[in-house]
JSON list of C-alpha atoms in Angstrom, two decimals:
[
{"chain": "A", "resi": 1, "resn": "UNK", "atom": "CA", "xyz": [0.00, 0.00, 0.00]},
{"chain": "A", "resi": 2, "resn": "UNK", "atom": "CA", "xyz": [1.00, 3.38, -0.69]},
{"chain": "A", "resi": 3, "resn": "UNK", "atom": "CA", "xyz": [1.08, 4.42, 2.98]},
{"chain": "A", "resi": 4, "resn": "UNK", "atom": "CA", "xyz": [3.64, 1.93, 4.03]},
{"chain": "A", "resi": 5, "resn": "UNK", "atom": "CA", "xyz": [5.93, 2.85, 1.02]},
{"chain": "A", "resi": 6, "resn": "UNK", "atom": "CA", "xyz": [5.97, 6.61, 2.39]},
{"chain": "A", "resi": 7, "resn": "UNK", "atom": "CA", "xyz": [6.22, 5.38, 5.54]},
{"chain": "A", "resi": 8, "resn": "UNK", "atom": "CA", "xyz": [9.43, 3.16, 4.44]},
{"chain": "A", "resi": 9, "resn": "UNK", "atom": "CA", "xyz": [10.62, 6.29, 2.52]},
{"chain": "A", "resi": 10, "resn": "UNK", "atom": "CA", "xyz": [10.77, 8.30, 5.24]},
{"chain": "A", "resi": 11, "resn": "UNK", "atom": "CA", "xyz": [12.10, 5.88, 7.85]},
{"chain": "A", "resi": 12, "resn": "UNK", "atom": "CA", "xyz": [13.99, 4.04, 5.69]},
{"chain": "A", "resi": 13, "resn": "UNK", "atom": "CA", "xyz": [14.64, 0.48, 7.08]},
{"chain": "A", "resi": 14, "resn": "UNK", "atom": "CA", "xyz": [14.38, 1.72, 10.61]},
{"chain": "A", "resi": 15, "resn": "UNK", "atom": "CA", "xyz": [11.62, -1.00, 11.72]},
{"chain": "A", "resi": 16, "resn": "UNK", "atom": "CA", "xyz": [11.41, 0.42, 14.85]},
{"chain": "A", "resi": 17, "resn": "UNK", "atom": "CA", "xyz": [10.20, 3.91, 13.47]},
{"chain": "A", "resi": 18, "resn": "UNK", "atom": "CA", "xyz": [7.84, 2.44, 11.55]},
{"chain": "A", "resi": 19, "resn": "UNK", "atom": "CA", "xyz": [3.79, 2.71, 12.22]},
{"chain": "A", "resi": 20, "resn": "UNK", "atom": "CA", "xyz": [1.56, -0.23, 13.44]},
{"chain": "A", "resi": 21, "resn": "UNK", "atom": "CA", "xyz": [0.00, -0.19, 10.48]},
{"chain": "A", "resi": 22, "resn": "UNK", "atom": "CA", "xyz": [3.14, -0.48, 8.24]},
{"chain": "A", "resi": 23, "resn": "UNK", "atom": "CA", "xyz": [4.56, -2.86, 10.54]},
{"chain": "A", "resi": 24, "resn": "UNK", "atom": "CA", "xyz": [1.27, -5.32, 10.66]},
{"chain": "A", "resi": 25, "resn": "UNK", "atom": "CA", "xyz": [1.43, -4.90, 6.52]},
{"chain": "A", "resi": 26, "resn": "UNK", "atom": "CA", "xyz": [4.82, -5.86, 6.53]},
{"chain": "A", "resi": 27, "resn": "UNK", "atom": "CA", "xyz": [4.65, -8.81, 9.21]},
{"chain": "A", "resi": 28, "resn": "UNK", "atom": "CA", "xyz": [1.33, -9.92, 8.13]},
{"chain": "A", "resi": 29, "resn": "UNK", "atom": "CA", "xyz": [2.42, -10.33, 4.05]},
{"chain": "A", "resi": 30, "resn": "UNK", "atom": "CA", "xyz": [5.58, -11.72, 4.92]},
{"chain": "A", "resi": 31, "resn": "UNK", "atom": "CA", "xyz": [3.81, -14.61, 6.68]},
{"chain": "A", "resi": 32, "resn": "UNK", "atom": "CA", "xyz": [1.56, -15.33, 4.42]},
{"chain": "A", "resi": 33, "resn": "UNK", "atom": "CA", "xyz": [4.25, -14.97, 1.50]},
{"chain": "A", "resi": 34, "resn": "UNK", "atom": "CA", "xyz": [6.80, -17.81, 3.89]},
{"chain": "A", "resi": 35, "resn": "UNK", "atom": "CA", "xyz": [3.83, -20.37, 4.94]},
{"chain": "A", "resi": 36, "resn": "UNK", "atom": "CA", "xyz": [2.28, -20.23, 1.44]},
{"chain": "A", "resi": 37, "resn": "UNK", "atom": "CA", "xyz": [5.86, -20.55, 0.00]},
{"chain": "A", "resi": 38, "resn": "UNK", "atom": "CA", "xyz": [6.46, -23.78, 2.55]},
{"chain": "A", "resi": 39, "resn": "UNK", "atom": "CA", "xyz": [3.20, -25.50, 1.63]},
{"chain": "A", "resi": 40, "resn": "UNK", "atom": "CA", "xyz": [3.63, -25.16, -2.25]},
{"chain": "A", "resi": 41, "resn": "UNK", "atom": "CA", "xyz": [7.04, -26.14, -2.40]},
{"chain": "A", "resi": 42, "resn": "UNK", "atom": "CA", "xyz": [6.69, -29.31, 0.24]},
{"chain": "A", "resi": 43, "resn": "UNK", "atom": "CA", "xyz": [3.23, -30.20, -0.54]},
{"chain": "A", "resi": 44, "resn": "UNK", "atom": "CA", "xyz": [2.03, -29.46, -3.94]},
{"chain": "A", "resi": 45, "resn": "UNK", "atom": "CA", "xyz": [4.97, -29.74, -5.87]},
{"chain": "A", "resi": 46, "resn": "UNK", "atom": "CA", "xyz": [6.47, -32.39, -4.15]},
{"chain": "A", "resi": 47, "resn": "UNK", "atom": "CA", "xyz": [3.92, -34.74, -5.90]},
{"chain": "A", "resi": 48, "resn": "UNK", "atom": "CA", "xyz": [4.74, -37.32, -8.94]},
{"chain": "A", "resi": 49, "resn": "UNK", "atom": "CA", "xyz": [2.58, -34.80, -11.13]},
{"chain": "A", "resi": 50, "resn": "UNK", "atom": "CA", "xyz": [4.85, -32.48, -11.10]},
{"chain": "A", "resi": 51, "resn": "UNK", "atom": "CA", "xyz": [8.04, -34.46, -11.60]},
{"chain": "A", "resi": 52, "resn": "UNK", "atom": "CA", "xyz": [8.32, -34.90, -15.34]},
{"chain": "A", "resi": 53, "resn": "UNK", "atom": "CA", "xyz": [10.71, -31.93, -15.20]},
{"chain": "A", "resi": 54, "resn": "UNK", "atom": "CA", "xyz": [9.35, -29.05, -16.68]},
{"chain": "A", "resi": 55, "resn": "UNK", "atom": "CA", "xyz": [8.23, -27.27, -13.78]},
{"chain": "A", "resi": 56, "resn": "UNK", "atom": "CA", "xyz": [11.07, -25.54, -11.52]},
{"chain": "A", "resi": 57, "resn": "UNK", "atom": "CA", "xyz": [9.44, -26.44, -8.13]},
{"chain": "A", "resi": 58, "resn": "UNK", "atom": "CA", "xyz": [11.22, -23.42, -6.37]},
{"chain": "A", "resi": 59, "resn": "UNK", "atom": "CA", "xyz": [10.00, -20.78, -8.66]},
{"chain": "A", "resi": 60, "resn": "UNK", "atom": "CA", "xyz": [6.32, -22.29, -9.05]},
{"chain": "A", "resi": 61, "resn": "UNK", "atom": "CA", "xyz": [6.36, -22.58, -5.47]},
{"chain": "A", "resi": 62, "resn": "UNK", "atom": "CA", "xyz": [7.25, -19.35, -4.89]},
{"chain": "A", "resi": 63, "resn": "UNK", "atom": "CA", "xyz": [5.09, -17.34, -7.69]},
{"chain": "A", "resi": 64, "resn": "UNK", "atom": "CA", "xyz": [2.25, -19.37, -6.06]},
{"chain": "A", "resi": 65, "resn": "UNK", "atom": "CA", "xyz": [2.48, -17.81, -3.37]},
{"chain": "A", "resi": 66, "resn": "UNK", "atom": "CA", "xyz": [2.07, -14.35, -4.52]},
{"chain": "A", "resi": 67, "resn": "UNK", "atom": "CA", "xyz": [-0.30, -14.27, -7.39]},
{"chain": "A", "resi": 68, "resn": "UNK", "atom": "CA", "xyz": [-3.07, -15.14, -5.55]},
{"chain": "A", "resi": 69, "resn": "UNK", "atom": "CA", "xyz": [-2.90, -12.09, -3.80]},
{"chain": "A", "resi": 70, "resn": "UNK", "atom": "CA", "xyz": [-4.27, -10.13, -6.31]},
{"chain": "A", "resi": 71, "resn": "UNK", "atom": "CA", "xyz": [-1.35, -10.78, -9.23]},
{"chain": "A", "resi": 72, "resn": "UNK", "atom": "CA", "xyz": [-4.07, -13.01, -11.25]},
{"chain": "A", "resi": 73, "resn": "UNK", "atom": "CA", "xyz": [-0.92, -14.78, -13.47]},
{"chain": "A", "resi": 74, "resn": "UNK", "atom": "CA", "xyz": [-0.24, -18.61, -13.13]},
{"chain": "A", "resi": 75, "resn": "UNK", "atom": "CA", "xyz": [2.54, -20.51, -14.24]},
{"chain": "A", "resi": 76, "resn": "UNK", "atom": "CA", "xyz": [1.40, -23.90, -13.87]},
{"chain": "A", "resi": 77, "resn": "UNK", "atom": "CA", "xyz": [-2.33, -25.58, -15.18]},
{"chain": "A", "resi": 78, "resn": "UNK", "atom": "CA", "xyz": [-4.29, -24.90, -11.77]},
{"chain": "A", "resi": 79, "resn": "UNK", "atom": "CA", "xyz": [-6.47, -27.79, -12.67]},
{"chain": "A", "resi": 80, "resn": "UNK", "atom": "CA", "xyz": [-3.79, -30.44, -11.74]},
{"chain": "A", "resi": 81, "resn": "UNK", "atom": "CA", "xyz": [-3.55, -29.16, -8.17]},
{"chain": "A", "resi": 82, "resn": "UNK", "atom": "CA", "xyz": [-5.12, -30.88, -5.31]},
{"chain": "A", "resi": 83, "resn": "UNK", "atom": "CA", "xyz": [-8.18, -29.84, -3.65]},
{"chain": "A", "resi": 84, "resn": "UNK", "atom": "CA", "xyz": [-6.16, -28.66, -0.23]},
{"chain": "A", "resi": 85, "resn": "UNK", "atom": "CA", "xyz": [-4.56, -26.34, -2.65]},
{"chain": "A", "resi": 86, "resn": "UNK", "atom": "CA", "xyz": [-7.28, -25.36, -4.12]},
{"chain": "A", "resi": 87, "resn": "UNK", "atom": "CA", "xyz": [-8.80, -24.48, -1.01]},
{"chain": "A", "resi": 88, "resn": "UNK", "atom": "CA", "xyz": [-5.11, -22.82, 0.23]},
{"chain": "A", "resi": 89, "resn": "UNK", "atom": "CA", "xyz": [-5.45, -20.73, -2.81]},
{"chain": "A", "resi": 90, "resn": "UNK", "atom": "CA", "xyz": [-8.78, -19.50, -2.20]},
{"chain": "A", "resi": 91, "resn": "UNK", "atom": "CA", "xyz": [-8.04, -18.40, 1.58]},
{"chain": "A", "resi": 92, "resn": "UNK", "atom": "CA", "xyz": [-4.92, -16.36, -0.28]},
{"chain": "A", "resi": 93, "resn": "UNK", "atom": "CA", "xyz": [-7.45, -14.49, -2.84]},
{"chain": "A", "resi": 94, "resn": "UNK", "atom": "CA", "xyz": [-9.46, -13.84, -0.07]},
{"chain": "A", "resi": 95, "resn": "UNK", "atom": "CA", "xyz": [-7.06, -12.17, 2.01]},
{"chain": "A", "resi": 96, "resn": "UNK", "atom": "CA", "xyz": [-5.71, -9.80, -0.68]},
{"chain": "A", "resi": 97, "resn": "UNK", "atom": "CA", "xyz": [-3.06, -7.40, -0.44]},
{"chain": "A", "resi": 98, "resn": "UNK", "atom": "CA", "xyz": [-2.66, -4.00, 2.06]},
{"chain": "A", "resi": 99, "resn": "UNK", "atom": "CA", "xyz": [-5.23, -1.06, 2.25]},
{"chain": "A", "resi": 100, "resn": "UNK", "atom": "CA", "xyz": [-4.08, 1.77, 0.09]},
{"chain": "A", "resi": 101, "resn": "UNK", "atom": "CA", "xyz": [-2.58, -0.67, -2.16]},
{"chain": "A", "resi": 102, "resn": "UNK", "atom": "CA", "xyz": [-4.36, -1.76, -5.85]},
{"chain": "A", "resi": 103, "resn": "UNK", "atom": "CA", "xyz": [-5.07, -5.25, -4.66]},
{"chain": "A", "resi": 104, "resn": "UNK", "atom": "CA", "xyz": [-8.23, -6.74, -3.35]},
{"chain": "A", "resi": 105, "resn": "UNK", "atom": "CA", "xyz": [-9.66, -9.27, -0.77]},
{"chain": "A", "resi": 106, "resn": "UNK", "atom": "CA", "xyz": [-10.22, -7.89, 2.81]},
{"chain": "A", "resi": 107, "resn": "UNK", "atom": "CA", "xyz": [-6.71, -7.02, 3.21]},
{"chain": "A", "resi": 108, "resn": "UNK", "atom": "CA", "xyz": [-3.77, -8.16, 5.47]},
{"chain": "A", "resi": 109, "resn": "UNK", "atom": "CA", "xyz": [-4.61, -5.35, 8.68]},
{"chain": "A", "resi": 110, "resn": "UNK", "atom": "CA", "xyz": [-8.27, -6.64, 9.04]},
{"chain": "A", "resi": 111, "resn": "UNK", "atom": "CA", "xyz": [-6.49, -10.52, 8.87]},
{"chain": "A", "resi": 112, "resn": "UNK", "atom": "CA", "xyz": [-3.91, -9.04, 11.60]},
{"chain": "A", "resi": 113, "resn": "UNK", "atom": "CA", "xyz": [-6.39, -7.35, 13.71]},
{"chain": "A", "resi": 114, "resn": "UNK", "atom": "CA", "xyz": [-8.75, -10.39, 14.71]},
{"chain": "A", "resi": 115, "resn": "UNK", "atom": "CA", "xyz": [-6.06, -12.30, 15.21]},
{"chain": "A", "resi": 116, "resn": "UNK", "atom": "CA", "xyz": [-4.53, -9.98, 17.85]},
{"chain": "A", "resi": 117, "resn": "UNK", "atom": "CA", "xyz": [-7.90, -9.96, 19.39]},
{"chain": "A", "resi": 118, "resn": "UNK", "atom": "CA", "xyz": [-8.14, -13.67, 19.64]},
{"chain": "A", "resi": 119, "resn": "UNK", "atom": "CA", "xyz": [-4.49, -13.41, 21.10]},
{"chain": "A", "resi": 120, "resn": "UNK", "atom": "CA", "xyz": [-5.68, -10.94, 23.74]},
{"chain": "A", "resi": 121, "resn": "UNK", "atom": "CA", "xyz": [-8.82, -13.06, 24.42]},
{"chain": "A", "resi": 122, "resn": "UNK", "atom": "CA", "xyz": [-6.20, -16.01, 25.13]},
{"chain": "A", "resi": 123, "resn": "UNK", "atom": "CA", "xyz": [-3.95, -13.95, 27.39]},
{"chain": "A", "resi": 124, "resn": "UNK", "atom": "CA", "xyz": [-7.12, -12.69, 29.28]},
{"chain": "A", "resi": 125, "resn": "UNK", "atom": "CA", "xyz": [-6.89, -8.61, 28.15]},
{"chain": "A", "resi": 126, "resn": "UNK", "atom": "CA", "xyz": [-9.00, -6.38, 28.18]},
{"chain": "A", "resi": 127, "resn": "UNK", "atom": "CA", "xyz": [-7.27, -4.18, 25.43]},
{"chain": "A", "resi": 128, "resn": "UNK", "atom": "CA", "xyz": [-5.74, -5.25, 22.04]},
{"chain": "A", "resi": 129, "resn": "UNK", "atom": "CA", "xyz": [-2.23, -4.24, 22.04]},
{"chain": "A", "resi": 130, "resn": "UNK", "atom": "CA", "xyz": [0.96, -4.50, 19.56]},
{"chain": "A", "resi": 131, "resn": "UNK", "atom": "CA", "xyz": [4.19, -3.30, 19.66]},
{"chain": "A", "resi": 132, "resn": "UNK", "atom": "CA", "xyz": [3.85, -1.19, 22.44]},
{"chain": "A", "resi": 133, "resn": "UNK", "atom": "CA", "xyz": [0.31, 0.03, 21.26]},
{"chain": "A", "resi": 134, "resn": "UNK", "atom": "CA", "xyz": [-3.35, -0.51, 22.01]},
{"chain": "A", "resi": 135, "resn": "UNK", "atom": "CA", "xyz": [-5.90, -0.70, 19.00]},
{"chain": "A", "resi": 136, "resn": "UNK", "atom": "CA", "xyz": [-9.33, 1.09, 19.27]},
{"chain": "A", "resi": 137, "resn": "UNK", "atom": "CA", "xyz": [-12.52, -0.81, 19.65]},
{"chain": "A", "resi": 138, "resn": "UNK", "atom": "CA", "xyz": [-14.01, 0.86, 16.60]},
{"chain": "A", "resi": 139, "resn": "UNK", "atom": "CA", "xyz": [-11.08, -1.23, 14.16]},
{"chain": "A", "resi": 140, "resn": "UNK", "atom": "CA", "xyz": [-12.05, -4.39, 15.26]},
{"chain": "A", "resi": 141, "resn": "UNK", "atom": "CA", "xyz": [-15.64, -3.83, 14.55]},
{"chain": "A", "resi": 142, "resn": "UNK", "atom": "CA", "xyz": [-14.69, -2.46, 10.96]},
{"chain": "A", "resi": 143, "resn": "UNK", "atom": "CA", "xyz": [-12.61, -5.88, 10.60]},
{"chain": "A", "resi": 144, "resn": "UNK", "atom": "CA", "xyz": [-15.16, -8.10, 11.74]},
{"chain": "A", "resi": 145, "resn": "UNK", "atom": "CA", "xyz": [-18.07, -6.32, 9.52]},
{"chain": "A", "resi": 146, "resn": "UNK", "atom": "CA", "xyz": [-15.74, -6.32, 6.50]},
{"chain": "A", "resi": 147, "resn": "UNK", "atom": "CA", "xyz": [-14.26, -9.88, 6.70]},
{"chain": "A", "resi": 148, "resn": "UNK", "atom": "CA", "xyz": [-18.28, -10.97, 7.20]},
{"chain": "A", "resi": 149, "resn": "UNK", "atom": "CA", "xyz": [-19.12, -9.24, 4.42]},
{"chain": "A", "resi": 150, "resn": "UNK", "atom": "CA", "xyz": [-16.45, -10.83, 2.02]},
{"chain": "A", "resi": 151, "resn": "UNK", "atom": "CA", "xyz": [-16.83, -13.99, 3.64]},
{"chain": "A", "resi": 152, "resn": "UNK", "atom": "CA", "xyz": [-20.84, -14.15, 3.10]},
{"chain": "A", "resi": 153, "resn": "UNK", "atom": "CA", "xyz": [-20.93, -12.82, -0.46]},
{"chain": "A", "resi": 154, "resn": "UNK", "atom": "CA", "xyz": [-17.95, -15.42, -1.58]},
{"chain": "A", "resi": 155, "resn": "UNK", "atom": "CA", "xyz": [-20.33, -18.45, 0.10]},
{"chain": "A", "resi": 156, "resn": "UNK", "atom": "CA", "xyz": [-23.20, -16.91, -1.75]},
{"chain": "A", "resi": 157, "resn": "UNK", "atom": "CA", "xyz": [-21.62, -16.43, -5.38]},
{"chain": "A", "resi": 158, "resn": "UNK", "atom": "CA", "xyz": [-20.18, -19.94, -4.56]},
{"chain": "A", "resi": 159, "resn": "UNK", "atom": "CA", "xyz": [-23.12, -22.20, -3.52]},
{"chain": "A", "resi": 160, "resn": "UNK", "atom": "CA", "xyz": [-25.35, -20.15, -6.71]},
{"chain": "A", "resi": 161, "resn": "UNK", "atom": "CA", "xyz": [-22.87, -21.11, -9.14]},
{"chain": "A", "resi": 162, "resn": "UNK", "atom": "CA", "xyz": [-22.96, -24.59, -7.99]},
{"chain": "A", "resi": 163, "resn": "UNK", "atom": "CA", "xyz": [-25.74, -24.80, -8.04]},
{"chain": "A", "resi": 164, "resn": "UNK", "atom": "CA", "xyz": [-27.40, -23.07, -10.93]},
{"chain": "A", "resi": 165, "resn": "UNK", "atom": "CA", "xyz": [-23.99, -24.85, -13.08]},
{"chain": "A", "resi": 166, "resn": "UNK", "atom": "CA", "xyz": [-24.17, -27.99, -11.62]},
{"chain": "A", "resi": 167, "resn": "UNK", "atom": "CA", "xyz": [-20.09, -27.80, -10.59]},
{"chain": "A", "resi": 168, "resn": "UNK", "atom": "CA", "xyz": [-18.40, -29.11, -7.85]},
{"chain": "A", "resi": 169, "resn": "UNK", "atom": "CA", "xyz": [-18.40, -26.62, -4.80]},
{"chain": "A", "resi": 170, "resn": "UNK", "atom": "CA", "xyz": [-14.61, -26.16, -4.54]},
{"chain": "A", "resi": 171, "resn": "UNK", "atom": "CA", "xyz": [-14.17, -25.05, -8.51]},
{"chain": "A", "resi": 172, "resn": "UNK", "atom": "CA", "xyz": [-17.02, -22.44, -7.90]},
{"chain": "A", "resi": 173, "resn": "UNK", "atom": "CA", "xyz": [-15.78, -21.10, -4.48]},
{"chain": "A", "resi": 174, "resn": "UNK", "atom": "CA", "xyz": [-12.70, -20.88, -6.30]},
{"chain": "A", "resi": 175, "resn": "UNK", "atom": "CA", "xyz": [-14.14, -18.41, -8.98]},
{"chain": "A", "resi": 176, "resn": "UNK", "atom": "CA", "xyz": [-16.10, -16.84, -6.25]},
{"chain": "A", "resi": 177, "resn": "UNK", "atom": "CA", "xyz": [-13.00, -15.95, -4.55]},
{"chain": "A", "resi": 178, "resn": "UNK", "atom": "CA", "xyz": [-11.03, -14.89, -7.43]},
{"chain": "A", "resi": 179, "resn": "UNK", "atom": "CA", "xyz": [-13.89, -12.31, -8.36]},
{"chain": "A", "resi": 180, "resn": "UNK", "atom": "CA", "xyz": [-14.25, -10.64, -4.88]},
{"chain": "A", "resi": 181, "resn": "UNK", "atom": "CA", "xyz": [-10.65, -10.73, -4.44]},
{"chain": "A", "resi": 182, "resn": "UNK", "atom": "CA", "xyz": [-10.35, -9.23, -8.07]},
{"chain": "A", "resi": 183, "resn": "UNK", "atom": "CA", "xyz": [-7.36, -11.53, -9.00]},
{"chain": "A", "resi": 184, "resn": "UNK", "atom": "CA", "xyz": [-8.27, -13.00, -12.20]},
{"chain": "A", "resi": 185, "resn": "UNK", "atom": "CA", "xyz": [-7.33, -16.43, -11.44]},
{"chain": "A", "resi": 186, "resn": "UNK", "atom": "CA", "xyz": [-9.60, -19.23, -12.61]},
{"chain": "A", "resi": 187, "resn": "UNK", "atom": "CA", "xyz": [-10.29, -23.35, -13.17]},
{"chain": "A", "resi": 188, "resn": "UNK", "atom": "CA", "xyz": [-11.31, -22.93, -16.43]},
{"chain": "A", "resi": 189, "resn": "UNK", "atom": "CA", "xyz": [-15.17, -22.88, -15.86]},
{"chain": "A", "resi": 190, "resn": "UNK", "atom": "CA", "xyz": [-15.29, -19.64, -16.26]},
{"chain": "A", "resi": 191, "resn": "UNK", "atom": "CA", "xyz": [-16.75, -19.03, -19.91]},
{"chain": "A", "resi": 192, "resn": "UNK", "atom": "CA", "xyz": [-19.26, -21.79, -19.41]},
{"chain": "A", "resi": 193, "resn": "UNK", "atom": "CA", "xyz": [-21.00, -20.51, -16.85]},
{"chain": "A", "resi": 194, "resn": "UNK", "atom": "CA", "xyz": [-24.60, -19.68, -17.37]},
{"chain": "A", "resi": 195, "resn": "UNK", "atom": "CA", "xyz": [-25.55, -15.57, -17.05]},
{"chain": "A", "resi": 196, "resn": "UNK", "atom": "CA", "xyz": [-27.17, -15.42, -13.68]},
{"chain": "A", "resi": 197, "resn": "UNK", "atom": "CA", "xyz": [-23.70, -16.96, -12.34]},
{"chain": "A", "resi": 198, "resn": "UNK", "atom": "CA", "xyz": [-21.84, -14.22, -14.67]},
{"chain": "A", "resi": 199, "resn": "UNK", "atom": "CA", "xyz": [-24.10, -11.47, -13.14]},
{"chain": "A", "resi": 200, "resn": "UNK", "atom": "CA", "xyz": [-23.11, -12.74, -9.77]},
{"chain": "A", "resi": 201, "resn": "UNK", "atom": "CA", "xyz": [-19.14, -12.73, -10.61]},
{"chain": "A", "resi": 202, "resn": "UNK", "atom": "CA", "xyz": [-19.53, -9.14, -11.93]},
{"chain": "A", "resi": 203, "resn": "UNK", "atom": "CA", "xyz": [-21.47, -7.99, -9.08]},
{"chain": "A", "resi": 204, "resn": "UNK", "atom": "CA", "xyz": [-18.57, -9.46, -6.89]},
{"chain": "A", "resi": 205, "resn": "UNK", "atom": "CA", "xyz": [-15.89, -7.51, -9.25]},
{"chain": "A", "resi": 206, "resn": "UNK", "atom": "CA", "xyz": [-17.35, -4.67, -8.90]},
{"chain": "A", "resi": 207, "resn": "UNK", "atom": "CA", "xyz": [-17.40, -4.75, -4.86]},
{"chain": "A", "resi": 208, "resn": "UNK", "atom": "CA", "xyz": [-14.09, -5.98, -4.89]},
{"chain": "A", "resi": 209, "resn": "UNK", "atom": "CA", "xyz": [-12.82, -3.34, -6.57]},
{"chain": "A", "resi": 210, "resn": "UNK", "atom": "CA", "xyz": [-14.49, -0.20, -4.63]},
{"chain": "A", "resi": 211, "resn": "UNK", "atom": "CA", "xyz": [-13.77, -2.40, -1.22]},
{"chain": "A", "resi": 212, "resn": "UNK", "atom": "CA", "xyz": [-15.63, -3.70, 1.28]},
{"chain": "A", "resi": 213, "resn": "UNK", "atom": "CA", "xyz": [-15.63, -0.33, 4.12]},
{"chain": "A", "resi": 214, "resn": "UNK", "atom": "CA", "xyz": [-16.48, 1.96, 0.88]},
{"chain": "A", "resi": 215, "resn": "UNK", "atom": "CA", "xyz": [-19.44, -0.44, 0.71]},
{"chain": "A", "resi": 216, "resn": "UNK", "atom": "CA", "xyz": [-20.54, 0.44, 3.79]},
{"chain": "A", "resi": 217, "resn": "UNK", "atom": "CA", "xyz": [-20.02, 4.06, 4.15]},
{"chain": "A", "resi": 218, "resn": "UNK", "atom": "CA", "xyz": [-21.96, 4.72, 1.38]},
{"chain": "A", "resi": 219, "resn": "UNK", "atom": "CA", "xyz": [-24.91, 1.86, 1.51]},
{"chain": "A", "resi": 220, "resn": "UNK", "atom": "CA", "xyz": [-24.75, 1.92, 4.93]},
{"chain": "A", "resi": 221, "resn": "UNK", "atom": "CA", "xyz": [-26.59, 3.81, 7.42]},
{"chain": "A", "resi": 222, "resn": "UNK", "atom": "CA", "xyz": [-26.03, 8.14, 8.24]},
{"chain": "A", "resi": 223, "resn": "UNK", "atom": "CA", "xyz": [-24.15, 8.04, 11.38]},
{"chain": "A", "resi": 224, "resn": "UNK", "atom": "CA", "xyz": [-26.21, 10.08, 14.09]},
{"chain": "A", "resi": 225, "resn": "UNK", "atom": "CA", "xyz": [-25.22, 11.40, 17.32]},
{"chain": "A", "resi": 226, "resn": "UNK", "atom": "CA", "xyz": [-26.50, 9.00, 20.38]},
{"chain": "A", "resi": 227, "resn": "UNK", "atom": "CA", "xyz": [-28.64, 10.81, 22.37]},
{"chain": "A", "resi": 228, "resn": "UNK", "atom": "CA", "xyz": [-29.05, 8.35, 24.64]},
{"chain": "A", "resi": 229, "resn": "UNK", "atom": "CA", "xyz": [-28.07, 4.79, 25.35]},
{"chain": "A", "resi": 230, "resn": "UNK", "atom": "CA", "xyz": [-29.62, 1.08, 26.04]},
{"chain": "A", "resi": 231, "resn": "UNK", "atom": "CA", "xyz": [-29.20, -0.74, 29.39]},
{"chain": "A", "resi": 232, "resn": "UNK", "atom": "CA", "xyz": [-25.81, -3.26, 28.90]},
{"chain": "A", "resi": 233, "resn": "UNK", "atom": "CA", "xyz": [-26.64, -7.04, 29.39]},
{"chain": "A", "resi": 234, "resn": "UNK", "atom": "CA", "xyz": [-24.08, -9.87, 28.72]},
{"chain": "A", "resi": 235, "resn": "UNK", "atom": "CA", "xyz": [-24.38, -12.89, 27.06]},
{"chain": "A", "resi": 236, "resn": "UNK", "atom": "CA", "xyz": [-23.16, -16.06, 27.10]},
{"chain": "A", "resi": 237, "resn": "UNK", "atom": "CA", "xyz": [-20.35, -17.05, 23.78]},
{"chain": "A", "resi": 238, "resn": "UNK", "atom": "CA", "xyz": [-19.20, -20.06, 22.67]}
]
C-alpha cells in the first residue's frame, strides 16, 4: 500500500520507526508470503505430477504464493492441483493485499487485527495491544463487519454457481473468490457458466474493486449522534 511505502521512505529500514500499520502490513504479508511458499514447495509440488521436469518447483512454489494475492498470473495448469490447494489458494485471494494498495480481498490489517484480538482473548486482556500500542474498539468492529461481508458474499456467489452450473463446490468457491478478491485467477469454468452466475461474478468484481468499508459508508446507514443509550446485558459465547 502506498502508505507503508511513504512510511518506508521516510524511515527508511528503521523497523522500529515504523507505524503499526506499516509494521502489521509488513509482518502480516511476509507470513503469508513464507507459509504459502512452505506448503507449495513441500506439498504441492512435491507430488509425482509435477516431476516430469518441466516445472522448476522453487520458482512455481514461490510465484504461487504471490499471485493469488491479487497478481491473477499462473505458471502452472491450476487444474492439476489438489483440492487442499485449491482451497489454500482461495483463503490467499481472499485475504488480498494492504489497504491503500491496488489489490483486493479484505486485506492483510483486518487478517492481523482479529487475530490480535483472539491473542488478547487467550492472554485474558482487556485491550488489544501491539508493539507497544493498544488498538481502538471501533477497528475491530470495521474488521469483523468487512471480513463478514467478504466472507458471506464469496459463500453466496459460490453455492449459486454450484448450483445453478451444476459444478463441484470447490471449482465455484474458487471463482467466487477470485472475483471478490479481483485476481483473475480461474479453473477454467469460467466461460461456461450460465448468465445469472456471470451477473453474480460481476457484481462481486465490482465490490471488490471499490472495497468492502467503501461499501458500507456509502450503503450503509447516516451516522447520528446518540442521544441516549440502552441498558448493557451480557451474554453467554461459545
Amino acid at each position: 500500500g502506498f502508505f507503508v511505502w511513504h512510511d518506508i521512505k521516510d524511515n527508511g529500514l528503521k523497523f522500529k520507526h515504523y507505524s503499526l500499520h506499516t509494521k502489521l502490513v509488513l509482518i502480516t504479508t511476509a507470513t503469508l508470503l513464507i507459509l504459502a511458499f512452505i506448503y507449495f514447495y513441500f506439498v504441492e509440488f512435491s507430488r509425482e505430477t509435477w516431476n516430469d521436469g518441466s516445472t522448476n518447483k522453487f520458482i512455481a512454489a514461490a510465484f504461487q504464493a504471490v499471485t493469488p494475492r491479487t497478481a491473477g498470473f499462473n505458471t502452472v495448469d491450476l487444474t492439476l492441483i489438489t483440492e487442499v490447494s485449491v482451497f489454500v489458494t482461495i483463503i490467499l485471494m481472499l485475504i488480498g493485499g494492504s489497504p491503500g494498495s491496488t489489490a483486493g480481498g479484505f486485506k492483510t490489517t483486518t487478517v492481523a487485527s482479529m487475530f490480535l484480538c483472539i491473542r488478547s482473548i487467550f492472554e485474558n486482556r482487556s485491550n488489544i495491544e501491539c508493539f507497544g500500542r493498544r488498538l481502538p474498539v471501533e477497528i475491530l468492529r470495521r474488521a469483523v463487519a468487512v471480513f463478514l461481508m467478504y466472507i458471506m458474499l464469496f459463500l453466496l456467489c459460490g453455492f449459486t454457481i454450484c448450483l445453478l452450473d451444476n459444478v463441484p463446490l470447490i471449482t465455484a468457491l474458487f471463482e467466487s473468490a477470485s472475483a471478490v478478491g479481483t485476481v483473475g485467477l480461474t479453473l477454467g469454468i469460467t466461460p461456461y457458466l450460465c448468465t445469472v452466475s456471470h451477473v453474480f461474478l460481476i457484481i462481486l468484481m465490482f465490490f471488490g474493486r471499490v472495497g468492502g468499508l467503501t461499501m458500507i459508508f456509502v450503503f450503509g446507514a447516516k451516522m447520528t449522534p446518540e442521544v441516549s443509550r440502552l441498558p448493557q446485558e451480557s451474554i453467554t459465547i461459545g
